[in-house]
Structure formats: structure tokens, C-alpha cells
Short mmCIF file of C-alpha atoms in Angstrom, two decimals:
data_model
loop_
_atom_site.label_atom_id
_atom_site.label_comp_id
_atom_site.label_asym_id
_atom_site.label_seq_id
_atom_site.Cartn_x
_atom_site.Cartn_y
_atom_site.Cartn_z
CA UNK M 1 -42.42 16.50 40.13
CA UNK M 2 -42.85 16.49 36.38
CA UNK M 3 -44.31 20.01 36.54
CA UNK M 4 -41.33 21.24 38.56
CA UNK M 5 -38.93 19.76 36.01
CA UNK M 6 -40.81 21.40 33.14
CA UNK M 7 -40.87 24.72 34.96
CA UNK M 8 -37.12 24.53 35.67
CA UNK M 9 -36.35 23.65 32.07
CA UNK M 10 -38.48 26.58 30.95
CA UNK M 11 -36.57 28.95 33.21
CA UNK M 12 -33.25 27.71 31.86
CA UNK M 13 -34.44 28.18 28.29
CA UNK M 14 -35.66 31.66 29.12
CA UNK M 15 -32.35 32.53 30.77
CA UNK M 16 -30.38 31.24 27.80
CA UNK M 17 -32.54 33.22 25.40
CA UNK M 18 -32.01 36.36 27.48
CA UNK M 19 -28.25 35.80 27.60
CA UNK M 20 -28.01 35.38 23.85
CA UNK M 21 -30.20 38.41 23.28
CA UNK M 22 -27.83 40.66 25.21
CA UNK M 23 -25.81 41.06 22.03
CA UNK M 24 -28.76 42.73 20.31
CA UNK M 25 -29.49 45.65 22.62
CA UNK M 26 -27.13 48.17 21.06
CA UNK M 27 -28.64 50.74 18.74
CA UNK M 28 -25.46 50.87 16.66
CA UNK M 29 -25.07 47.31 15.41
CA UNK M 30 -22.18 45.45 13.81
CA UNK M 31 -23.91 42.72 11.82
CA UNK M 32 -20.90 41.47 9.85
CA UNK M 33 -17.19 41.18 10.32
CA UNK M 34 -16.60 43.90 7.73
CA UNK M 35 -18.90 46.25 9.63
CA UNK M 36 -17.01 45.55 12.84
CA UNK M 37 -13.71 46.24 11.08
CA UNK M 38 -15.08 49.48 9.63
CA UNK M 39 -16.32 50.67 13.01
CA UNK M 40 -12.96 49.89 14.61
CA UNK M 41 -11.19 51.66 11.73
CA UNK M 42 -13.23 54.80 12.26
CA UNK M 43 -13.41 54.96 16.05
CA UNK M 44 -10.64 52.97 17.74
CA UNK M 45 -8.83 55.51 19.96
CA UNK M 46 -5.44 53.85 19.61
CA UNK M 47 -5.65 54.03 15.84
CA UNK M 48 -6.82 57.65 15.98
CA UNK M 49 -3.90 58.46 18.29
CA UNK M 50 -1.46 56.87 15.83
CA UNK M 51 -2.83 59.06 13.04
CA UNK M 52 -2.33 62.15 15.19
CA UNK M 53 1.21 61.01 15.91
CA UNK M 54 1.87 60.69 12.17
CA UNK M 55 0.57 64.21 11.58
CA UNK M 56 2.97 65.43 14.26
CA UNK M 57 5.86 63.69 12.48
CA UNK M 58 4.75 65.37 9.22
CA UNK M 59 5.67 68.67 10.83
CA UNK M 60 9.31 67.63 10.97
CA UNK M 61 9.41 67.97 7.18
CA UNK M 62 7.95 71.46 7.41
CA UNK M 63 10.53 72.33 10.04
CA UNK M 64 13.32 71.01 7.81
CA UNK M 65 12.12 73.10 4.86
CA UNK M 66 12.05 76.15 7.11
CA UNK M 67 15.85 76.28 6.93
CA UNK M 68 15.48 77.41 3.32
CA UNK M 69 13.56 80.48 4.45
CA UNK M 70 14.89 83.72 5.92
CA UNK M 71 14.63 84.85 9.51
CA UNK M 72 13.00 88.27 9.61
CA UNK M 73 12.59 90.20 12.84
CA UNK M 74 12.18 93.68 14.27
CA UNK M 75 14.18 94.99 17.18
CA UNK M 76 13.85 98.24 19.07
CA UNK M 77 15.63 100.10 21.84
CA UNK M 78 14.88 103.04 24.07
CA UNK M 79 17.63 104.43 26.27
CA UNK M 80 18.71 107.51 28.09
CA UNK M 81 22.32 108.66 28.48
CA UNK M 82 23.94 111.25 30.70
CA UNK M 83 27.14 112.75 29.28
CA UNK M 84 29.67 114.70 31.37
CA UNK M 85 32.33 116.69 29.51
CA UNK M 86 34.56 119.74 29.92
CA UNK M 87 31.81 121.90 28.46
CA UNK M 88 29.21 120.61 30.87
CA UNK M 89 26.78 117.71 31.22
CA UNK M 90 23.68 116.85 29.23
CA UNK M 91 21.17 114.03 28.70
CA UNK M 92 20.23 112.30 25.46
CA UNK M 93 17.12 110.14 25.01
CA UNK M 94 17.43 107.85 22.02
CA UNK M 95 14.79 105.62 20.42
CA UNK M 96 15.65 103.13 17.67
CA UNK M 97 13.84 100.53 15.61
CA UNK M 98 15.28 98.11 13.07
CA UNK M 99 14.11 95.60 10.49
CA UNK M 100 16.52 92.68 10.03
CA UNK M 101 16.80 89.77 7.64
CA UNK M 102 19.14 86.80 7.74
CA UNK M 103 19.07 84.19 4.98
CA UNK M 104 21.23 81.10 4.93
CA UNK M 105 22.82 80.47 1.55
CA UNK M 106 24.89 77.40 2.35
CA UNK M 107 25.40 75.28 5.45
CA UNK M 108 27.34 72.28 4.28
CA UNK M 109 24.40 70.37 2.81
CA UNK M 110 22.63 70.06 6.15
CA UNK M 111 19.34 71.47 4.86
CA UNK M 112 18.97 68.93 2.05
CA UNK M 113 20.06 66.08 4.30
CA UNK M 114 17.74 67.24 7.06
CA UNK M 115 14.77 67.27 4.68
CA UNK M 116 15.61 63.79 3.47
CA UNK M 117 15.89 62.53 7.03
CA UNK M 118 12.55 64.08 7.96
CA UNK M 119 10.82 62.58 4.92
CA UNK M 120 12.20 59.13 5.72
CA UNK M 121 10.91 59.49 9.28
CA UNK M 122 7.47 60.28 7.87
CA UNK M 123 7.65 57.11 5.79
CA UNK M 124 8.70 55.15 8.85
CA UNK M 125 5.80 56.54 10.87
CA UNK M 126 3.36 55.72 8.08
CA UNK M 127 4.54 52.12 8.26
CA UNK M 128 4.06 52.22 12.04
CA UNK M 129 0.51 53.47 11.47
CA UNK M 130 -0.14 50.59 9.08
CA UNK M 131 1.23 48.17 11.67
CA UNK M 132 -1.13 49.55 14.30
CA UNK M 133 -4.04 49.38 11.85
CA UNK M 134 -3.27 45.72 11.23
CA UNK M 135 -3.01 45.06 14.96
CA UNK M 136 -6.40 46.69 15.58
CA UNK M 137 -7.95 44.69 12.74
CA UNK M 138 -6.49 41.42 14.02
CA UNK M 139 -7.78 42.16 17.52
CA UNK M 140 -11.19 42.89 16.00
CA UNK M 141 -11.18 39.56 14.17
CA UNK M 142 -10.25 37.77 17.39
CA UNK M 143 -12.96 39.59 19.32
CA UNK M 144 -15.53 38.87 16.61
CA UNK M 145 -14.74 35.17 16.36
CA UNK M 146 -14.63 34.87 20.15
CA UNK M 147 -18.19 36.20 20.39
CA UNK M 148 -19.41 33.90 17.62
CA UNK M 149 -17.64 30.85 19.05
CA UNK M 150 -18.52 31.46 22.70
CA UNK M 151 -22.17 32.08 21.79
CA UNK M 152 -22.24 28.78 19.92
CA UNK M 153 -20.62 27.00 22.87
CA UNK M 154 -23.32 28.41 25.17
CA UNK M 155 -25.94 26.96 22.84
CA UNK M 156 -24.15 23.60 22.75
CA UNK M 157 -23.77 23.58 26.52
CA UNK M 158 -27.47 24.28 26.95
CA UNK M 159 -28.38 21.52 24.51
CA UNK M 160 -26.00 19.12 26.24
CA UNK M 161 -27.51 19.91 29.63
CA UNK M 162 -31.03 19.32 28.34
CA UNK M 163 -29.95 16.05 26.73
CA UNK M 164 -28.33 14.84 29.94
CA UNK M 165 -31.34 15.87 32.00
CA UNK M 166 -33.55 13.78 29.75
CA UNK M 167 -31.11 10.92 30.16
CA UNK M 168 -31.18 11.40 33.94
CA UNK M 169 -34.97 11.29 33.99
CA UNK M 170 -34.99 8.18 31.84
CA UNK M 171 -32.45 6.56 34.16
CA UNK M 172 -34.56 7.41 37.20
CA UNK M 173 -37.62 5.94 35.53
CA UNK M 174 -35.70 2.75 34.78
CA UNK M 175 -34.41 2.69 38.35
CA UNK M 176 -37.99 2.84 39.62
CA UNK M 177 -38.79 -0.36 37.74
CA UNK M 178 -35.52 -2.03 38.67
CA UNK M 179 -33.81 -1.99 35.28
CA UNK M 180 -30.74 -0.05 36.51
CA UNK M 181 -29.00 0.47 39.82
CA UNK M 182 -28.62 3.45 42.09
CA UNK M 183 -25.06 3.77 40.78
CA UNK M 184 -26.40 4.40 37.28
CA UNK M 185 -28.60 7.18 38.63
CA UNK M 186 -25.66 8.74 40.49
CA UNK M 187 -23.56 8.66 37.34
CA UNK M 188 -26.31 10.43 35.39
CA UNK M 189 -26.71 13.01 38.17
CA UNK M 190 -22.97 13.67 38.16
CA UNK M 191 -22.99 14.25 34.41
CA UNK M 192 -25.90 16.69 34.73
CA UNK M 193 -24.03 18.61 37.43
CA UNK M 194 -20.99 18.70 35.18
CA UNK M 195 -23.08 19.97 32.27
CA UNK M 196 -24.42 22.76 34.46
CA UNK M 197 -20.86 23.76 35.31
CA UNK M 198 -19.97 23.67 31.60
CA UNK M 199 -22.92 25.91 30.77
CA UNK M 200 -22.07 28.41 33.50
CA UNK M 201 -18.46 28.53 32.33
CA UNK M 202 -19.58 28.98 28.72
CA UNK M 203 -21.91 31.82 29.71
CA UNK M 204 -19.09 33.54 31.60
CA UNK M 205 -16.76 33.20 28.61
CA UNK M 206 -19.52 34.61 26.40
CA UNK M 207 -19.91 37.71 28.56
CA UNK M 208 -16.13 38.19 28.61
CA UNK M 209 -16.07 37.95 24.81
CA UNK M 210 -18.79 40.60 24.60
CA UNK M 211 -16.82 42.92 26.89
CA UNK M 212 -13.66 42.43 24.83
CA UNK M 213 -15.58 43.11 21.61
CA UNK M 214 -16.91 46.37 23.04
CA UNK M 215 -13.41 47.43 24.10
CA UNK M 216 -11.88 46.74 20.69
CA UNK M 217 -14.71 47.67 18.31
CA UNK M 218 -16.51 50.27 20.39
CA UNK M 219 -20.03 48.83 20.29
CA UNK M 220 -21.97 45.81 21.48
CA UNK M 221 -22.11 42.83 19.12
CA UNK M 222 -25.39 41.77 17.60
CA UNK M 223 -26.41 39.15 15.07
CA UNK M 224 -22.84 38.17 14.33
CA UNK M 225 -22.47 35.47 11.72
CA UNK M 226 -19.74 32.88 11.30
CA UNK M 227 -19.58 32.76 7.49
CA UNK M 228 -18.00 36.14 6.83
CA UNK M 229 -14.52 35.12 5.63
CA UNK M 230 -14.01 35.78 1.93
CA UNK M 231 -10.28 36.47 1.73
CA UNK M 232 -8.01 33.91 0.12
CA UNK M 233 -4.61 33.01 1.60
CA UNK M 234 -1.47 32.84 -0.55
CA UNK M 235 -1.32 29.59 -2.52
CA UNK M 236 2.02 28.51 -1.01
CA UNK M 237 4.47 29.29 1.76
CA UNK M 238 6.97 30.59 -0.80
CA UNK M 239 4.40 33.04 -2.13
CA UNK M 240 3.52 34.13 1.39
CA UNK M 241 7.17 34.76 2.25
CA UNK M 242 7.59 36.77 -0.94
CA UNK M 243 4.55 38.91 -0.17
CA UNK M 244 5.87 39.44 3.36
CA UNK M 245 8.12 42.12 1.85
CA UNK M 246 5.08 44.36 2.39
CA UNK M 247 5.07 43.77 6.14
CA UNK M 248 4.91 47.26 7.69
CA UNK M 249 7.52 46.42 10.32
CA UNK M 250 10.00 45.63 7.55
CA UNK M 251 9.10 48.81 5.67
CA UNK M 252 9.54 50.86 8.85
CA UNK M 253 13.00 49.35 9.31
CA UNK M 254 13.90 50.36 5.73
CA UNK M 255 12.89 53.95 6.33
CA UNK M 256 14.74 54.03 9.65
CA UNK M 257 17.92 52.94 7.86
CA UNK M 258 17.53 55.65 5.21
CA UNK M 259 16.86 58.31 7.84
CA UNK M 260 20.04 57.29 9.66
CA UNK M 261 22.01 57.61 6.41
CA UNK M 262 20.73 61.16 5.98
CA UNK M 263 21.56 61.98 9.60
CA UNK M 264 25.21 61.17 8.87
CA UNK M 265 25.24 63.87 6.21
CA UNK M 266 23.59 66.29 8.63
CA UNK M 267 26.36 65.65 11.15
CA UNK M 268 29.08 65.99 8.50
CA UNK M 269 27.67 69.38 7.48
CA UNK M 270 28.79 70.83 10.80
CA UNK M 271 32.40 70.44 9.60
CA UNK M 272 31.82 72.59 6.50
CA UNK M 273 31.61 76.39 6.06
CA UNK M 274 28.33 78.29 6.25
CA UNK M 275 27.39 81.36 4.24
CA UNK M 276 24.59 83.73 5.27
CA UNK M 277 23.10 86.86 3.77
CA UNK M 278 22.62 89.58 6.37
CA UNK M 279 20.57 92.73 5.68
CA UNK M 280 18.84 95.36 7.74
CA UNK M 281 17.21 98.79 7.88
CA UNK M 282 17.41 100.91 11.05
CA UNK M 283 15.94 104.24 12.18
CA UNK M 284 17.33 106.07 15.23
CA UNK M 285 15.58 109.06 16.80
CA UNK M 286 17.84 111.71 18.38
CA UNK M 287 21.08 109.76 18.08
CA UNK M 288 23.21 112.71 19.30
CA UNK M 289 22.99 116.39 20.30
CA UNK M 290 23.60 117.49 16.74
CA UNK M 291 21.37 114.95 14.93
CA UNK M 292 17.61 114.70 15.21
CA UNK M 293 17.40 111.31 13.49
CA UNK M 294 19.48 108.84 11.56
CA UNK M 295 18.68 105.98 9.18
CA UNK M 296 21.00 103.36 7.83
CA UNK M 297 20.68 100.31 5.62
CA UNK M 298 23.09 97.43 5.38
CA UNK M 299 23.54 94.25 3.34
CA UNK M 300 26.38 91.80 3.38
CA UNK M 301 27.50 88.20 3.45
CA UNK M 302 28.75 86.35 6.50
CA UNK M 303 31.10 83.43 5.90
CA UNK M 304 31.85 81.13 8.81
CA UNK M 305 34.59 78.54 8.50
CA UNK M 306 34.68 76.15 11.46
CA UNK M 307 38.17 75.24 12.60
CA UNK M 308 37.59 73.47 15.89
CA UNK M 309 34.43 73.22 17.99
CA UNK M 310 35.63 71.22 20.96
CA UNK M 311 35.44 67.85 19.18
CA UNK M 312 31.69 67.40 19.63
CA UNK M 313 31.12 67.73 15.88
CA UNK M 314 33.43 64.78 15.18
CA UNK M 315 31.75 62.75 17.90
CA UNK M 316 28.35 63.36 16.34
CA UNK M 317 29.60 62.08 12.97
CA UNK M 318 30.96 58.93 14.60
CA UNK M 319 27.76 58.50 16.56
CA UNK M 320 25.55 58.83 13.49
CA UNK M 321 27.60 56.22 11.63
CA UNK M 322 27.13 53.78 14.49
CA UNK M 323 23.39 54.43 14.35
CA UNK M 324 23.46 53.54 10.64
CA UNK M 325 25.07 50.23 11.54
CA UNK M 326 22.47 49.75 14.27
CA UNK M 327 19.61 50.37 11.86
CA UNK M 328 21.14 47.94 9.35
CA UNK M 329 21.29 45.21 12.00
CA UNK M 330 17.77 46.02 13.12
CA UNK M 331 16.58 45.65 9.55
CA UNK M 332 18.22 42.23 9.31
CA UNK M 333 16.60 41.19 12.59
CA UNK M 334 13.21 42.47 11.47
CA UNK M 335 13.46 40.59 8.19
CA UNK M 336 14.18 37.37 10.06
CA UNK M 337 11.29 38.04 12.43
CA UNK M 338 8.93 38.67 9.52
CA UNK M 339 9.95 35.46 7.77
CA UNK M 340 9.52 33.52 11.01
CA UNK M 341 6.15 35.17 11.66
CA UNK M 342 4.96 34.43 8.13
CA UNK M 343 6.08 30.81 8.32
CA UNK M 344 4.44 30.33 11.71
CA UNK M 345 1.22 31.94 10.47
CA UNK M 346 1.20 29.76 7.37
CA UNK M 347 1.76 26.57 9.38
CA UNK M 348 -0.84 27.69 11.91
CA UNK M 349 -3.39 28.09 9.13
CA UNK M 350 -2.59 24.67 7.68
CA UNK M 351 -2.88 23.11 11.14
CA UNK M 352 -6.18 24.84 11.90
CA UNK M 353 -7.60 23.82 8.53
CA UNK M 354 -6.61 20.18 9.00
CA UNK M 355 -7.96 20.16 12.56
CA UNK M 356 -11.27 21.58 11.37
CA UNK M 357 -11.67 18.84 8.77
CA UNK M 358 -10.77 16.12 11.27
CA UNK M 359 -13.14 17.46 13.90
CA UNK M 360 -15.98 17.68 11.38
CA UNK M 361 -15.50 13.96 10.76
CA UNK M 362 -15.31 13.33 14.50
CA UNK M 363 -18.60 15.15 15.14
CA UNK M 364 -20.32 13.14 12.42
CA UNK M 365 -18.92 9.90 13.84
CA UNK M 366 -19.84 10.79 17.43
CA UNK M 367 -23.37 11.69 16.35
CA UNK M 368 -23.81 8.28 14.74
CA UNK M 369 -22.14 6.59 17.72
CA UNK M 370 -24.51 8.25 20.19
CA UNK M 371 -27.53 7.20 18.18
CA UNK M 372 -26.23 3.63 18.09
CA UNK M 373 -25.38 3.50 21.79
CA UNK M 374 -28.80 4.86 22.72
CA UNK M 375 -30.49 2.21 20.56
CA UNK M 376 -28.35 -0.56 22.02
CA UNK M 377 -28.99 0.70 25.56
CA UNK M 378 -32.72 0.30 25.03
CA UNK M 379 -32.26 -3.45 24.53
CA UNK M 380 -29.74 -3.79 27.34
CA UNK M 381 -26.65 -4.13 25.16
CA UNK M 382 -25.18 -0.90 26.54
CA UNK M 383 -25.01 0.56 30.02
CA UNK M 384 -26.07 4.00 31.21
CA UNK M 385 -22.41 4.93 31.50
CA UNK M 386 -21.88 4.05 27.84
CA UNK M 387 -24.65 6.46 26.86
CA UNK M 388 -23.30 9.19 29.13
CA UNK M 389 -19.81 8.77 27.69
CA UNK M 390 -21.14 8.96 24.14
CA UNK M 391 -23.06 12.13 24.94
CA UNK M 392 -19.98 13.71 26.54
CA UNK M 393 -17.79 12.78 23.59
CA UNK M 394 -20.26 14.33 21.16
CA UNK M 395 -20.50 17.53 23.18
CA UNK M 396 -16.73 17.84 23.52
CA UNK M 397 -16.14 17.23 19.82
CA UNK M 398 -18.77 19.85 18.94
CA UNK M 399 -17.07 22.40 21.21
CA UNK M 400 -13.67 21.49 19.76
CA UNK M 401 -15.03 22.00 16.25
CA UNK M 402 -16.41 25.44 17.12
CA UNK M 403 -13.06 26.48 18.57
CA UNK M 404 -11.15 25.01 15.62
CA UNK M 405 -13.24 26.99 13.15
CA UNK M 406 -12.63 30.16 15.13
CA UNK M 407 -8.91 29.40 15.29
CA UNK M 408 -8.83 28.92 11.53
CA UNK M 409 -10.38 32.33 10.92
CA UNK M 410 -7.88 33.97 13.28
CA UNK M 411 -5.01 32.05 11.66
CA UNK M 412 -6.09 33.24 8.22
CA UNK M 413 -6.13 36.88 9.27
CA UNK M 414 -2.88 36.44 11.17
CA UNK M 415 -1.27 35.34 7.92
CA UNK M 416 -2.76 38.36 6.16
CA UNK M 417 -1.21 40.56 8.84
CA UNK M 418 2.19 38.90 8.46
CA UNK M 419 2.27 39.66 4.73
CA UNK M 420 1.07 43.24 5.25
CA UNK M 421 -2.38 42.77 3.72
CA UNK M 422 -4.62 43.23 6.75
CA UNK M 423 -5.52 46.84 5.97
CA UNK M 424 -8.69 48.64 4.95
CA UNK M 425 -7.35 48.96 1.42
CA UNK M 426 -6.26 45.33 1.06
CA UNK M 427 -9.52 44.03 2.55
CA UNK M 428 -11.56 46.28 0.26
CA UNK M 429 -13.61 47.76 3.10
CA UNK M 430 -16.25 50.23 1.97
CA UNK M 431 -15.06 53.09 4.13
CA UNK M 432 -13.51 56.51 3.54
CA UNK M 433 -9.90 55.59 4.05
CA UNK M 434 -7.58 57.81 5.99
CA UNK M 435 -5.16 59.49 3.58
CA UNK M 436 -1.93 60.50 5.32
CA UNK M 437 -0.67 62.36 2.25
CA UNK M 438 -3.38 65.05 2.55
CA UNK M 439 -2.02 66.46 5.79
CA UNK M 440 1.56 65.90 4.65
CA UNK M 441 1.11 67.85 1.42
CA UNK M 442 -0.67 70.62 3.33
CA UNK M 443 2.08 71.23 5.88
CA UNK M 444 5.17 70.05 3.96
CA UNK M 445 6.19 73.55 2.84
CA UNK M 446 3.67 75.57 4.82
CA UNK M 447 5.30 78.83 5.90
CA UNK M 448 2.52 80.36 8.01
CA UNK M 449 -0.34 79.28 10.25
CA UNK M 450 -0.74 77.43 13.54
CA UNK M 451 -4.01 75.60 12.98
CA UNK M 452 -3.79 71.82 13.26
CA UNK M 453 -6.30 69.62 11.50
CA UNK M 454 -7.28 66.08 10.57
CA UNK M 455 -8.25 64.58 7.26
CA UNK M 456 -10.55 61.76 6.19
CA UNK M 457 -10.38 61.47 2.43
CA UNK M 458 -10.07 58.65 -0.04
CA UNK M 459 -6.70 56.94 0.08
CA UNK M 460 -4.27 58.37 -2.47
CA UNK M 461 -0.91 57.75 -0.90
CA UNK M 462 2.55 58.61 -2.17
CA UNK M 463 5.05 55.81 -2.57
CA UNK M 464 7.94 57.28 -0.60
CA UNK M 465 10.20 54.39 -1.44
CA UNK M 466 9.83 55.16 -5.14
CA UNK M 467 9.83 58.95 -4.74
CA UNK M 468 13.03 59.02 -2.69
CA UNK M 469 14.76 56.00 -4.18
CA UNK M 470 14.64 53.93 -1.00
CA UNK M 471 17.31 51.29 -0.91
CA UNK M 472 17.46 48.14 1.13
CA UNK M 473 20.38 48.02 3.60
CA UNK M 474 23.25 45.96 2.21
CA UNK M 475 23.43 42.47 3.59
#
């Protein structure tokens, strides 16, 4: 029987070793939290899609600038005519080709306002991209800490099972000599069965954590460590709330308000006159029976003064003003949400930190208590149930401590996200940072070309709020 027990314990140890080694089979390995963040930054499809979306929004600026440029086109006609007159009938075949140019000179300020609106929308989308980057990073931190914590729980569950199995064997031996009752043996057997269930559950959670890590980061975890956190939280809640002004959701709301302000001026421009330059050159072959060809050139100005356009233009002005009010209210709501999020994140971090300290003390106390109970049980001062309870309390406190440490790491990064500092730049990741200004500057005033591209250069962004004098909505 002793050989069977040793063989079974060996199989369990081998199975546990194999389970823990499943995180080391990937050829591309994320050894540290920073490496996991870098890999997610470079490969996460949702983040890559958000960058493509930003590049698409960049094109709105190019389209707005296009209104400064002329429309140039060629037109041609070919027609045959049959003419009947008192002198007889005849046919004329006429071919014509023309080169035309139309250049807007003034359209009520809509071009300038349209450019400003487009630029503010780019700024808004950049803030959205930052928000998505922070979300991906926070998910990566959660996935990373889940793997570390669940792996540690598997180890603790295995150790707890082995400890209880030794206790069960000792209880059986004592039962054989009449020191304990059959009830004591049954209690020990029940605890072993419970420890097996705990281990199986821990192993399942571990595999789920691995799958989630792969989905978020894009590779299998290996050799993850739990001492990777080097960032420092704000020293106080007041400081955290002040730094929350950099929250990307709040910045996006600012840009949305400014874009709405510009859209009002676009709508108002429809009520004002427009002035266009119109020019053209035309060649006509065989225009009549007496002319073989004819050329003409023209240039002139076209002034259009709108008097009444069915009332839709007035409706659009009213509509745009209501959208401004909407964006102002949305900004106020976002600011409240950010303050609430920052406060909750701060309190969550304080709670997790305090829980971690308390649980560290509990583990130390339970370790000493188990040693004492085991010693007292040897002289009959404690029962088997007392030992089993002490072992269970130690195991549970160890698991709680592992989870509390993981929760503290997540709480710390959640606070960083709330104050807008969970980005590759703020974390100081050694990675070529995506620079949205490269594509923007390339296409901003680009007049020709259909090729779309990406860019991966060192971050050198433009502060749109400073460049365009971004103002906070009035309270």
C-alpha cells in the first residue's frame, strides 16, 4: 500500500509539473510584464484597427483642405445634326472638347470652419486611440496577473493536498493503534477529497488564465514573474484627481465640443454669398457649314447670393447649436465620470494595499498556529479536526494573499488608466511608438495619390489643444 501511495503521489507531482510547464512551450516568450505589454502594443488587432480608424479620420482634414483647390475637368461632345431649310437639307457632324476650371474664392467661411472641425475630429480620434491603448494595456495587466496568481494557487493547492494526504496517512496509522477513532479518519479523508477538488478547480482556472492571456497578448505565457511593478501611484487622491485631466475620455469630449462649435460656423456659411472663378478653353470641330473649326476662351466670376433655400439651411444652424449644447453636457458628464473613476481606483488601491498587509500577517500567524497545533496534537492536546482546520485556514489565507497581491497590481494600473498614464509613453516601454502625426502630416494637404499606408516611428506628437487653442466648455 505504501508503494501505491508513493506511486500516486509521484504521478500527481508529474502532472503538476507538466501543467505548470505548459506556459513555456511557446517559441515567442513574454518573460516580463513589460514584454507582454510591448507585444500587445505591437500586435493586438483591436489596437491596430483603432490606428487604421484614426488614419481614416485624418483624411477628413485632407478633404476639408480640398475646398481650397480648383476643380479642373475636361468635357467632350460628338453629335450629328440634320438641318432642313428652304434651300434644302444638310447634315453637320460636330466634335468638341473643352478644358474647364472652377475655383471657389469665398463661401461664407465654410472652408476654414470645415478644416477646424476636421482637425478637432482628428484630435478626438487620437484620444479615442489612447483610450483603447489604455484598455488593451489594462487587459494585459489583468491577464498577466491572472496567470501569475492562478499558477501560484495551483502550486498551493498541490502543496495543500500533499500535506493533507500526509495527515490522512498519519491519522490512519494512529487509528490502527487505537489512538483516534474512525470519525477522525473520515474527517481527514473528507479534507483530502476537498483538497483534490480545490486543485482541480485551480488547474482549470490556470488554463483559463492562459487562454485569456493568449487572446489579449497574442502569445503563450512563460516564466512570468510577480515582481514586475515599478510604477508609483500619485501621492494623494487630490493629486490623482488633478492628473485625471489627462484622461483620454475627457480629452475626447473636449475635442468633440470644439468640433461642434466649428460645425455651427459651417452651417451658418450656407446663409452667406459664394463667389467662384470660372474659366475654360474650348475647341469645336466643324461647328457650322461655313466654319471648319472654332475656339473660344472664357473667364469670369460667379456670385451666388442665397435668398431662400426651403428653410433647411436655418434648420441645420439650429441643429448644430443643439449639438454644441449636447457636447457641452457630455463633457460635464464625462468629467464627473472621470472623477468618480479616479476616486474609485484610488480607494481600490488603498483597500488592496491594506488587505495585502493584513493577509501577510494572517499567513504568518496561521503558519505558526499550524505548527503549534501539530505539536500539541502529538501529545494529545489537540484533535485531528483541530489540525485539519489549521491546515485549511493556512491554505485559504495563502490563496487570499495571492489574490490580494494580484488585485493590488490591477488596482495600481487601473488608477494609472484613470489618470491617463497607462500608455507606452507614460510607462516608458522600450518600443517604437506609433506616431499618429506622421500619417496626418503626410495626408493633411496631399493633393494627389491614392496609396494608403501605415507608420511606425518614434512618437513625436502635435499638441492639438495648444495648436488650435482648445478651450474647455463653459460650466
